[in-house]
CSV table of C-alpha atoms and ligand atoms in Angstrom, one decimal:
chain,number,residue,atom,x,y,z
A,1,UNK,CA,-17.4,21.9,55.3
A,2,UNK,CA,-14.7,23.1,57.6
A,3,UNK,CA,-16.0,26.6,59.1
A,4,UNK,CA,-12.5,28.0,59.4
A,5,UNK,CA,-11.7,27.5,55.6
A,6,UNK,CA,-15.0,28.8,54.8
A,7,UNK,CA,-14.2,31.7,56.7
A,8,UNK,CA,-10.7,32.2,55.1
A,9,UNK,CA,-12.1,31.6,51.8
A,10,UNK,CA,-14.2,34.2,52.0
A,11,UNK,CA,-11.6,36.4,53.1
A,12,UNK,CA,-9.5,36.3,50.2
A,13,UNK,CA,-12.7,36.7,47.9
A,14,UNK,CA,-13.3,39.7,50.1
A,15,UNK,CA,-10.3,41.2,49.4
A,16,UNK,CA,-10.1,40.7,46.1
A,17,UNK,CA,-7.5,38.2,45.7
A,18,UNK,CA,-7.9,35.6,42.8
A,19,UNK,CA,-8.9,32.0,43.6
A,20,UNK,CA,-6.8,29.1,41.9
A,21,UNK,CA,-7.1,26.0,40.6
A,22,UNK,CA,-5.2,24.4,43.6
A,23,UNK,CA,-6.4,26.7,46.4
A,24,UNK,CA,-9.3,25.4,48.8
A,25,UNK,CA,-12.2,26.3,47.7
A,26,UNK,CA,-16.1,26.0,49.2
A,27,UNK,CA,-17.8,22.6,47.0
A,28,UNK,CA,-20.5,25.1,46.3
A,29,UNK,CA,-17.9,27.5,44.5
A,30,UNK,CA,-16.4,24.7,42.4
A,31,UNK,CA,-19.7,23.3,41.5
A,32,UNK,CA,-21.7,26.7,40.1
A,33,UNK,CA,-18.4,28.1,38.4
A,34,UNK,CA,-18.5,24.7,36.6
A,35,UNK,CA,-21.7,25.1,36.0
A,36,UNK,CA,-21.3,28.3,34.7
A,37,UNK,CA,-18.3,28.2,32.7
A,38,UNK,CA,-19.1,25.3,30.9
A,39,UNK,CA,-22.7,26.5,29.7
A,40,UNK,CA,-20.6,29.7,28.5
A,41,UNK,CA,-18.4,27.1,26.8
A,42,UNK,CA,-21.7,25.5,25.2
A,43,UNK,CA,-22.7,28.7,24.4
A,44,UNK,CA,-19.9,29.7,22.4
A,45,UNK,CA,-19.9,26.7,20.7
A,46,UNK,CA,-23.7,26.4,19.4
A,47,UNK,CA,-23.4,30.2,18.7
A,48,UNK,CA,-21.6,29.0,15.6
A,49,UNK,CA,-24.5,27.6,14.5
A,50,UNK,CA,-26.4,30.1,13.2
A,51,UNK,CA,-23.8,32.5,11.8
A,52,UNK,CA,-22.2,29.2,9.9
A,53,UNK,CA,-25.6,28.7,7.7
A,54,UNK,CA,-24.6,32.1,5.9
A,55,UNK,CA,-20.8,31.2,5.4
A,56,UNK,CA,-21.2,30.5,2.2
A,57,UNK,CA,-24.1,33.2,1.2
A,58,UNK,CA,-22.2,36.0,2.5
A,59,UNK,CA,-22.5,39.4,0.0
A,60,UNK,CA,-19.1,40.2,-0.4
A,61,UNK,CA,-15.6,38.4,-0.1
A,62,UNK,CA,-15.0,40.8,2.6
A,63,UNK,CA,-17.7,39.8,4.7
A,64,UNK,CA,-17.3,36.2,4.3
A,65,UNK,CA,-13.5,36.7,5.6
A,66,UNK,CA,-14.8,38.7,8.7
A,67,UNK,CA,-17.8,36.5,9.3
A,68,UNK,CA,-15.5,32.9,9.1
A,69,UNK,CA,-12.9,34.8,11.7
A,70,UNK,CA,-15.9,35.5,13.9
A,71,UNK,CA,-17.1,31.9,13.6
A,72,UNK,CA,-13.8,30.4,14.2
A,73,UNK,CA,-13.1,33.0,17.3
A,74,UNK,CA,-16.3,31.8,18.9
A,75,UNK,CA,-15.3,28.1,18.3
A,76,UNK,CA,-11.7,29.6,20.0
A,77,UNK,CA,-13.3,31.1,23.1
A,78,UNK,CA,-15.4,27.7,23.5
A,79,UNK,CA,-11.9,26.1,23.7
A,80,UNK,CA,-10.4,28.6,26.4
A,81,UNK,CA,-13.8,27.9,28.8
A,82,UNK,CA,-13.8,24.1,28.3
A,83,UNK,CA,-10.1,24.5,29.6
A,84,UNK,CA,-11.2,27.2,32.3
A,85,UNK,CA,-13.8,24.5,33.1
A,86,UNK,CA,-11.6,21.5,33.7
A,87,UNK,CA,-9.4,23.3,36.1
A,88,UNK,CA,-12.4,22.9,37.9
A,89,UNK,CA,-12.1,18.7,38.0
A,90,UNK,CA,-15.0,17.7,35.5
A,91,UNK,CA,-13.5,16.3,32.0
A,92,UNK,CA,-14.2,18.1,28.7
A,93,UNK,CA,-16.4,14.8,27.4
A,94,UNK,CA,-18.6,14.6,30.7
A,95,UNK,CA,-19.2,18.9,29.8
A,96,UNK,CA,-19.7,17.9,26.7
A,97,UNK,CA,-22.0,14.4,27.0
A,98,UNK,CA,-24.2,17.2,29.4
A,99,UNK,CA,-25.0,19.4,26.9
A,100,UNK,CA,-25.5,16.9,24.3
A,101,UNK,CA,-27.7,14.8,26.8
A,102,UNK,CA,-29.6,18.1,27.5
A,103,UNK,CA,-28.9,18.3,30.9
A,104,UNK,CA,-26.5,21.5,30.8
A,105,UNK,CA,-28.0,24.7,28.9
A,106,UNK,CA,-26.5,27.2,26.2
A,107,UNK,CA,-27.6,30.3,26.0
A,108,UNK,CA,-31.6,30.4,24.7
A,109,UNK,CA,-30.0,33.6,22.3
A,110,UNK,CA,-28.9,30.9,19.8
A,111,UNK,CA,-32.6,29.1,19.6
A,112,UNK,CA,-34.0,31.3,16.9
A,113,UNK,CA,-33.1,31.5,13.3
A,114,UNK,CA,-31.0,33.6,11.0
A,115,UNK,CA,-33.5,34.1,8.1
A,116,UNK,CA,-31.3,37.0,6.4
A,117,UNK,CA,-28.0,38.3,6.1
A,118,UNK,CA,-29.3,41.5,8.2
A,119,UNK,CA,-29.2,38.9,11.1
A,120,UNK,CA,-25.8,38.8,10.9
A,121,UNK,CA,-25.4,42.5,11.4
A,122,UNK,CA,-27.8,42.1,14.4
A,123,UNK,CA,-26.3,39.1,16.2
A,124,UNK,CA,-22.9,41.0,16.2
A,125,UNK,CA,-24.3,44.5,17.1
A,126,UNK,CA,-26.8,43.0,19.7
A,127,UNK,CA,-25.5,39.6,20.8
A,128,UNK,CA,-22.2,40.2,20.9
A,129,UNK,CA,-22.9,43.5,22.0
A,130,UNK,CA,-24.9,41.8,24.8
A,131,UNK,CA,-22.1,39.5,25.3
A,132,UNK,CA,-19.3,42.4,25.7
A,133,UNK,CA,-21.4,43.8,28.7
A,134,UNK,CA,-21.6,40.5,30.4
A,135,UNK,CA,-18.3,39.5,30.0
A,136,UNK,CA,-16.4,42.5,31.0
A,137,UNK,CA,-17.3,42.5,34.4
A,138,UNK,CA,-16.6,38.7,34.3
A,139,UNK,CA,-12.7,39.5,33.4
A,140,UNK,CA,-12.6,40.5,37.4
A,141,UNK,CA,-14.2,37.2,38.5
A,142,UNK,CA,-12.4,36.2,41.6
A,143,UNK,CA,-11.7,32.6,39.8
A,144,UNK,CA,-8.5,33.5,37.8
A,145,UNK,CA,-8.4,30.5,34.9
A,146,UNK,CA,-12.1,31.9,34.1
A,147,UNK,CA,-11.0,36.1,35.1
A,148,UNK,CA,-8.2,35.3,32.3
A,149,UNK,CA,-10.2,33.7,29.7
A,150,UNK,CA,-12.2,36.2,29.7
A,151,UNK,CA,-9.7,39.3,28.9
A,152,UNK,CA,-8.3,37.5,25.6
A,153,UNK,CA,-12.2,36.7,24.1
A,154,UNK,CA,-13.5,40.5,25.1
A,155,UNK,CA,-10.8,41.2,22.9
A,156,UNK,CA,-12.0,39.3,20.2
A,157,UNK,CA,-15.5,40.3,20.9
A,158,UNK,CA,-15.5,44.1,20.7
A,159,UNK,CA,-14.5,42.9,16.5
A,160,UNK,CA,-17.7,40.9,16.2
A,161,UNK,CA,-19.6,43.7,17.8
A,162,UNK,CA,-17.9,46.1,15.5
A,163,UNK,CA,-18.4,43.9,12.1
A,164,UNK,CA,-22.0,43.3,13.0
A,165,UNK,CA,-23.1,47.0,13.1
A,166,UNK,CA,-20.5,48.2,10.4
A,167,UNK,CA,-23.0,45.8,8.1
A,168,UNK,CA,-26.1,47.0,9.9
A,169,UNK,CA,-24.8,50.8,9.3
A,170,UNK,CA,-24.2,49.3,5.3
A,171,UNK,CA,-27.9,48.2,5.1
A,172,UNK,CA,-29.7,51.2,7.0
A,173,UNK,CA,-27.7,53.7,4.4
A,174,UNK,CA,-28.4,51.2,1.4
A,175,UNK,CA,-31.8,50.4,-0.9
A,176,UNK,CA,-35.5,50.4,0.6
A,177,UNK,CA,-35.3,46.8,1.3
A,178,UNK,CA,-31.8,46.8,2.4
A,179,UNK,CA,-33.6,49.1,5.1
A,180,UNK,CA,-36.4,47.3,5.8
A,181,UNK,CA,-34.2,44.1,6.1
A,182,UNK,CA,-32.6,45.6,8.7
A,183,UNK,CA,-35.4,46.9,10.5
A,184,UNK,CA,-37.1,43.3,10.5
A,185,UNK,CA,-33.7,41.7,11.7
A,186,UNK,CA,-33.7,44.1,14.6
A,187,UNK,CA,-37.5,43.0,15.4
A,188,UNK,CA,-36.3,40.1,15.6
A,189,UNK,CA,-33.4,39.9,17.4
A,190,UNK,CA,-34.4,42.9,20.3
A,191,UNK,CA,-36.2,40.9,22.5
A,192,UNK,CA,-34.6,37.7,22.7
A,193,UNK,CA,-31.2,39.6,23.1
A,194,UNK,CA,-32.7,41.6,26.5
A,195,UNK,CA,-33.0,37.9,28.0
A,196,UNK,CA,-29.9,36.9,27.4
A,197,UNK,CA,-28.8,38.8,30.5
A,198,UNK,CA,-31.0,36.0,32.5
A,199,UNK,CA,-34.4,36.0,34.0
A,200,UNK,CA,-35.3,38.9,36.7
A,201,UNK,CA,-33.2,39.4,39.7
A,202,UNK,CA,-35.8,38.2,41.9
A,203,UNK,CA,-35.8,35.2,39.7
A,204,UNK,CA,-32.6,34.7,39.5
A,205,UNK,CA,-31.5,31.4,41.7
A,206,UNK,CA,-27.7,32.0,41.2
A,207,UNK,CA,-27.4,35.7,41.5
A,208,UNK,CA,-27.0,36.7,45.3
A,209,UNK,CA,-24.2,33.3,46.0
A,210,UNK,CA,-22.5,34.3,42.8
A,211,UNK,CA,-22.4,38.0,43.9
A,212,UNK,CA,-21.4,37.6,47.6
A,213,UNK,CA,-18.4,35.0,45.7
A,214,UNK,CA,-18.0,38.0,42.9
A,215,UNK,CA,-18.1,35.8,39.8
A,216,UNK,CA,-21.1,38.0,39.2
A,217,UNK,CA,-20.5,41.9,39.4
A,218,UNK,CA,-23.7,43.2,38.4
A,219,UNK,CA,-27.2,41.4,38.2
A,220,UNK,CA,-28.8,40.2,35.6
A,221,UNK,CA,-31.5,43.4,35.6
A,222,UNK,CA,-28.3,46.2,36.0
A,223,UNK,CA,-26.6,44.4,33.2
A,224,UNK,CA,-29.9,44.4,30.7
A,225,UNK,CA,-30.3,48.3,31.9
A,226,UNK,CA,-26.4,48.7,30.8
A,227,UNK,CA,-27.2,47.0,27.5
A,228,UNK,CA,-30.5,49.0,26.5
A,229,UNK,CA,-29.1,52.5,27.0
A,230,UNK,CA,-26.0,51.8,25.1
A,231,UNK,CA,-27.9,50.6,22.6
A,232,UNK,CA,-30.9,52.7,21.7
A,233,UNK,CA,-28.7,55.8,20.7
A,234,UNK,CA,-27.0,52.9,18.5
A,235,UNK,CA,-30.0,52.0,16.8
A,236,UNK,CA,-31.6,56.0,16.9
A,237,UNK,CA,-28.3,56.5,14.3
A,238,UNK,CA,-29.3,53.5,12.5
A,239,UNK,CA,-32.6,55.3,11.8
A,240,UNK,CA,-34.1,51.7,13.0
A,241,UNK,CA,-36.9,51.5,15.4
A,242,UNK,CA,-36.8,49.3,18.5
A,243,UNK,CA,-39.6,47.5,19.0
A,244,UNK,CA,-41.2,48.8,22.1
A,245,UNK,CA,-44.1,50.8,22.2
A,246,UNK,CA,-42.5,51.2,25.7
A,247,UNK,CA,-39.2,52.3,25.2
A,248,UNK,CA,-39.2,56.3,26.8
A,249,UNK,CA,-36.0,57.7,28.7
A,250,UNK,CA,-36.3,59.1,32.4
A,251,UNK,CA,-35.3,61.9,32.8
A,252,UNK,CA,-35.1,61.1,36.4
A,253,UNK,CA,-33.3,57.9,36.9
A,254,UNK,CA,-31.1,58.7,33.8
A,255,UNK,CA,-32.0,55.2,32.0
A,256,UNK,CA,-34.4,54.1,29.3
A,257,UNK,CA,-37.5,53.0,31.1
A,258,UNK,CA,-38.6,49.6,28.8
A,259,UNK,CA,-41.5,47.1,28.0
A,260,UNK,CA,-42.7,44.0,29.7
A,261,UNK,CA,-40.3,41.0,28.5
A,262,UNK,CA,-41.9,37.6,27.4
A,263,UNK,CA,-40.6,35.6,30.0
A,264,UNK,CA,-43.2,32.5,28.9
A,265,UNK,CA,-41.0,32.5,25.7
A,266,UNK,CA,-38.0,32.3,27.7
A,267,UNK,CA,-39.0,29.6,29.5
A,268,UNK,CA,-39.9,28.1,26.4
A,269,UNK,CA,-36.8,28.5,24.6
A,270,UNK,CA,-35.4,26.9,28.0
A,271,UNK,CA,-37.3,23.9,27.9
A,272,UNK,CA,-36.3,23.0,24.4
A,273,UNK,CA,-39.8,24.9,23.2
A,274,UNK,CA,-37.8,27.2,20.9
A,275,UNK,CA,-37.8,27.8,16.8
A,276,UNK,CA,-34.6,26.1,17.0
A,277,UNK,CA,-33.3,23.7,19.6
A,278,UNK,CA,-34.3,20.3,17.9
A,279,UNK,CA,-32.0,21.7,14.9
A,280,UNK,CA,-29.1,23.0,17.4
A,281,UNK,CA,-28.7,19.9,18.9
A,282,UNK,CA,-29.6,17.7,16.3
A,283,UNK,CA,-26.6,19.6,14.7
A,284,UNK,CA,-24.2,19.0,18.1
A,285,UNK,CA,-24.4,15.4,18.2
A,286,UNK,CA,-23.8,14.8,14.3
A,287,UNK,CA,-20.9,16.8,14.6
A,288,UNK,CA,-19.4,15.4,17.6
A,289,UNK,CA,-20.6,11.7,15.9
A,290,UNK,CA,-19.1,12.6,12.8
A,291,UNK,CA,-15.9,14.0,15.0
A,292,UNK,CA,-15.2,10.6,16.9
A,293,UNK,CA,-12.7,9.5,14.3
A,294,UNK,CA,-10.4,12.4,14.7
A,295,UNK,CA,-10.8,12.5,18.7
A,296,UNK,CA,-9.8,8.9,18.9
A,297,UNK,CA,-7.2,9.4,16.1
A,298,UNK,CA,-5.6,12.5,18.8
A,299,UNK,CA,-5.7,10.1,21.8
A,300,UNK,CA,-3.7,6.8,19.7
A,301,UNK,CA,-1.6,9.8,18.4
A,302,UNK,CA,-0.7,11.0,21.8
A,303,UNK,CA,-0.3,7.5,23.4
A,304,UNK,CA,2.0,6.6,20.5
A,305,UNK,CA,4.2,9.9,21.5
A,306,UNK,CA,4.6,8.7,25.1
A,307,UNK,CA,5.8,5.7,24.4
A,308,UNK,CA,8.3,6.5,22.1
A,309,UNK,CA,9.5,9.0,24.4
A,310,UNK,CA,9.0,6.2,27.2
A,311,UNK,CA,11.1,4.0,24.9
B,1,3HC,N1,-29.9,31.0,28.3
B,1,3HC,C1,-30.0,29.8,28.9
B,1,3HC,N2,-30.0,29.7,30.3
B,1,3HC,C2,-30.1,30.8,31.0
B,1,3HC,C3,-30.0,32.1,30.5
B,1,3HC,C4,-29.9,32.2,29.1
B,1,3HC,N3,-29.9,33.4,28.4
B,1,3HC,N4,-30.0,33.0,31.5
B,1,3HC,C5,-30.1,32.2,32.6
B,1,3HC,N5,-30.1,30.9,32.3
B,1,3HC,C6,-30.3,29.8,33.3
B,1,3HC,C7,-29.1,29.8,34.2
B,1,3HC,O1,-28.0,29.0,33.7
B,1,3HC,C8,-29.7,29.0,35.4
B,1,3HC,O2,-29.9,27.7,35.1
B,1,3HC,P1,-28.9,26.5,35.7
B,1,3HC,O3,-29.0,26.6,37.2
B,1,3HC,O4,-29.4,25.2,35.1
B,1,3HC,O5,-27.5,26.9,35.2
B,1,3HC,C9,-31.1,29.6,35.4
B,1,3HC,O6,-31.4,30.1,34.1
B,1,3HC,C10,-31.3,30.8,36.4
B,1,3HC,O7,-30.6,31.9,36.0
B,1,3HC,P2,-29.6,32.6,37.0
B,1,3HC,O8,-29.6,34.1,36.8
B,1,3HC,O9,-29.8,32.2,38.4
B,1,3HC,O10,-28.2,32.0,36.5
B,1,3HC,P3,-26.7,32.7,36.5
B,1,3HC,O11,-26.5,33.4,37.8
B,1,3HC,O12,-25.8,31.7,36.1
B,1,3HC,O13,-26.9,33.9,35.4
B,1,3HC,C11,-26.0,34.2,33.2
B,1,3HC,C12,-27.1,33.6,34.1
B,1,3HC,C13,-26.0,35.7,33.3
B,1,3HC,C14,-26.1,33.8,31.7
B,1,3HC,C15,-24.6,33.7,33.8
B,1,3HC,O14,-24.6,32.3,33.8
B,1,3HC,C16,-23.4,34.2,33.0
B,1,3HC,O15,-23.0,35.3,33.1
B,1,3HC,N6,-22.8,33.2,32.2
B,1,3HC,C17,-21.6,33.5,31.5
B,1,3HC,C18,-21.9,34.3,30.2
B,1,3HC,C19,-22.7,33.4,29.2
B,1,3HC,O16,-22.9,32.3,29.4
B,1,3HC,N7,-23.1,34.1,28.1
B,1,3HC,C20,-24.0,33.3,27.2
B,1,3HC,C21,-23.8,33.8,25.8
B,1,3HC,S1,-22.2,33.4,25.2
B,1,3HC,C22,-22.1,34.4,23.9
B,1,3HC,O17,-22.8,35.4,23.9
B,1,3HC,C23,-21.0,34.2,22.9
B,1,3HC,C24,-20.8,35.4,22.1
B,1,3HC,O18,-19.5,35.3,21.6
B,1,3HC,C25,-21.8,35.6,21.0
């Protein structure tokens, strides 16, 4: 690649300045943002999954409102990073064919199963709560369609976090098995939430490029740390125990020092080895089989519109 535009790429990313669509950029760049953005497109998208099985079992009217805007936000925010994405050059159905082919990943957080309602309270306290620490540093990514994407669904998100624990603060204060229901969500969910963030630093085959290029502003271990000692007090209030024999705050370093994590069963869960992958995906590619109709009905619709106004 030509040294000088390197060099005056990394300049601008230097000082902060956002990188557009039509500005040079490194291959590199335009490949791992790609990468990146549409596998937090995927994400968003499969993350429906599991909240949608308990659409129509939700408690109260009022949580089935709440829970059907946070399902259709998430479908929403896939939207904006499909578009973020193909600024990039790569087509929404070549994303999409990657994920459903298995070659692109979503996040491992939505292979496991939502057995009770509680697990709705803990995917919006813990994933989306996960997810809120991730994507705020992400708003000052130094790509700008992805930077801006991001502000409007942190927006949305601090709502699902807020929902989640408002029904995980309902269950903690309610009957004995309203309690233990929560408690056993919370086992449940702790772990696989803490790799969300990513396998260790020294693991991590993206992190030093995408830090020296600032889409990444923390690492995947500083972001975890962020995440655990918000949390803990959260849960403390709950009257919920984490599951970490563990778990103990330094004094010294100011954080919550924490347990080895299962990194087998992440790479598991990565492989397609987790409790729920065969379903997720068996579930993507009915719905985009079942969807043909209505994307080729859009495309004749859209041809039929320009030639009229060709006409
Ligand atoms: N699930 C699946 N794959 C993961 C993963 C996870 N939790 N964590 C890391 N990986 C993959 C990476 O994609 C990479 O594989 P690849 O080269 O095939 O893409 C590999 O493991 C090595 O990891 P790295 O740390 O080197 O990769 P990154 O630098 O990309 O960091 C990341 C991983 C922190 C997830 C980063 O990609 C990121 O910040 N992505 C944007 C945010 C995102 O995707 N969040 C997912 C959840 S979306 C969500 O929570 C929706 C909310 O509304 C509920």
């Amino acid at each position: 690649e030509d040294a000088a535009k390197v060099a005056a790429f990394e300049k601008r990313v230097a000082a902060e300045e956002k990188i557009e669509a039509n500005d040079w950029m490194p291959a590199a760049y335009r490949k791992t943002l790609t990468r990146q953005i549409s596998q937090h497109a995927h994400s968003e998208i499969v993350g429906m999954l599991p909240e949608g099985n308990w659409l129509t079992r939700a408690p109260t009217l009022r949580r089935k409102a709440a829970l059907l805007a946070k399902v259709q936000d998430e479908c929403g925010h896939g939207l904006y990073l499909y578009a973020a994405a193909e600024t990039l050059g790569s087509s929404r159905e070549e994303l999409v064919d990657q994920m459903l082919s298995g070659k692109a990943k979503y996040s491992s957080i939505f292979n496991y199963p939502t057995l009770t309602w509680a697990d709705i309270g803990a995917i919006g306290w813990l994933v989306d709560g996960a997810a809120i620490m991730n994507q705020i540093p992400l708003c000052r990514c130094s790509y700008g369609p992805y930077a801006r994407a991001m502000i409007r669904v942190c927006k949305e998100e601090s709502f699902h976090q807020r929902q989640g624990y408002e029904i995980m603060v309902t269950l903690s204060r309610g009957s004995v098995e309203q309690k233990a229901m929560a408690q056993n969500a919370l086992d449940r969910w702790w772990w696989p939430c803490l790799m969300m963030f990513g396998p260790p630093d020294q693991q991590s085959s993206h992190g030093d490029q995408s830090t020296r290029w600032k889409i990444k502003r923390f690492s995947n271990d500083e972001l975890r740390q962020k995440f655990i000692d918000a949390t803990v007090p959260q849960a403390q209030y709950l009257g919920l125990k984490i599951p970490d024999a563990d778990l103990k705050w330094n004094e010294q370093t100011q954080h919550w020092d924490y347990g080895a994590i299962d990194w087998q069963e992440f790479k598991d869960v990565l492989s397609g080895n987790g409790p729920c992958n065969r379903d997720r995906m068996a579930a993507r590619r009915k719905a985009h089989d079942d969807g043909a109709w209505v994307r080729d009905a859009a495309v004749a619709y859209a041809q039929k519109q320009r030639s009229r106004r060709a006409a």
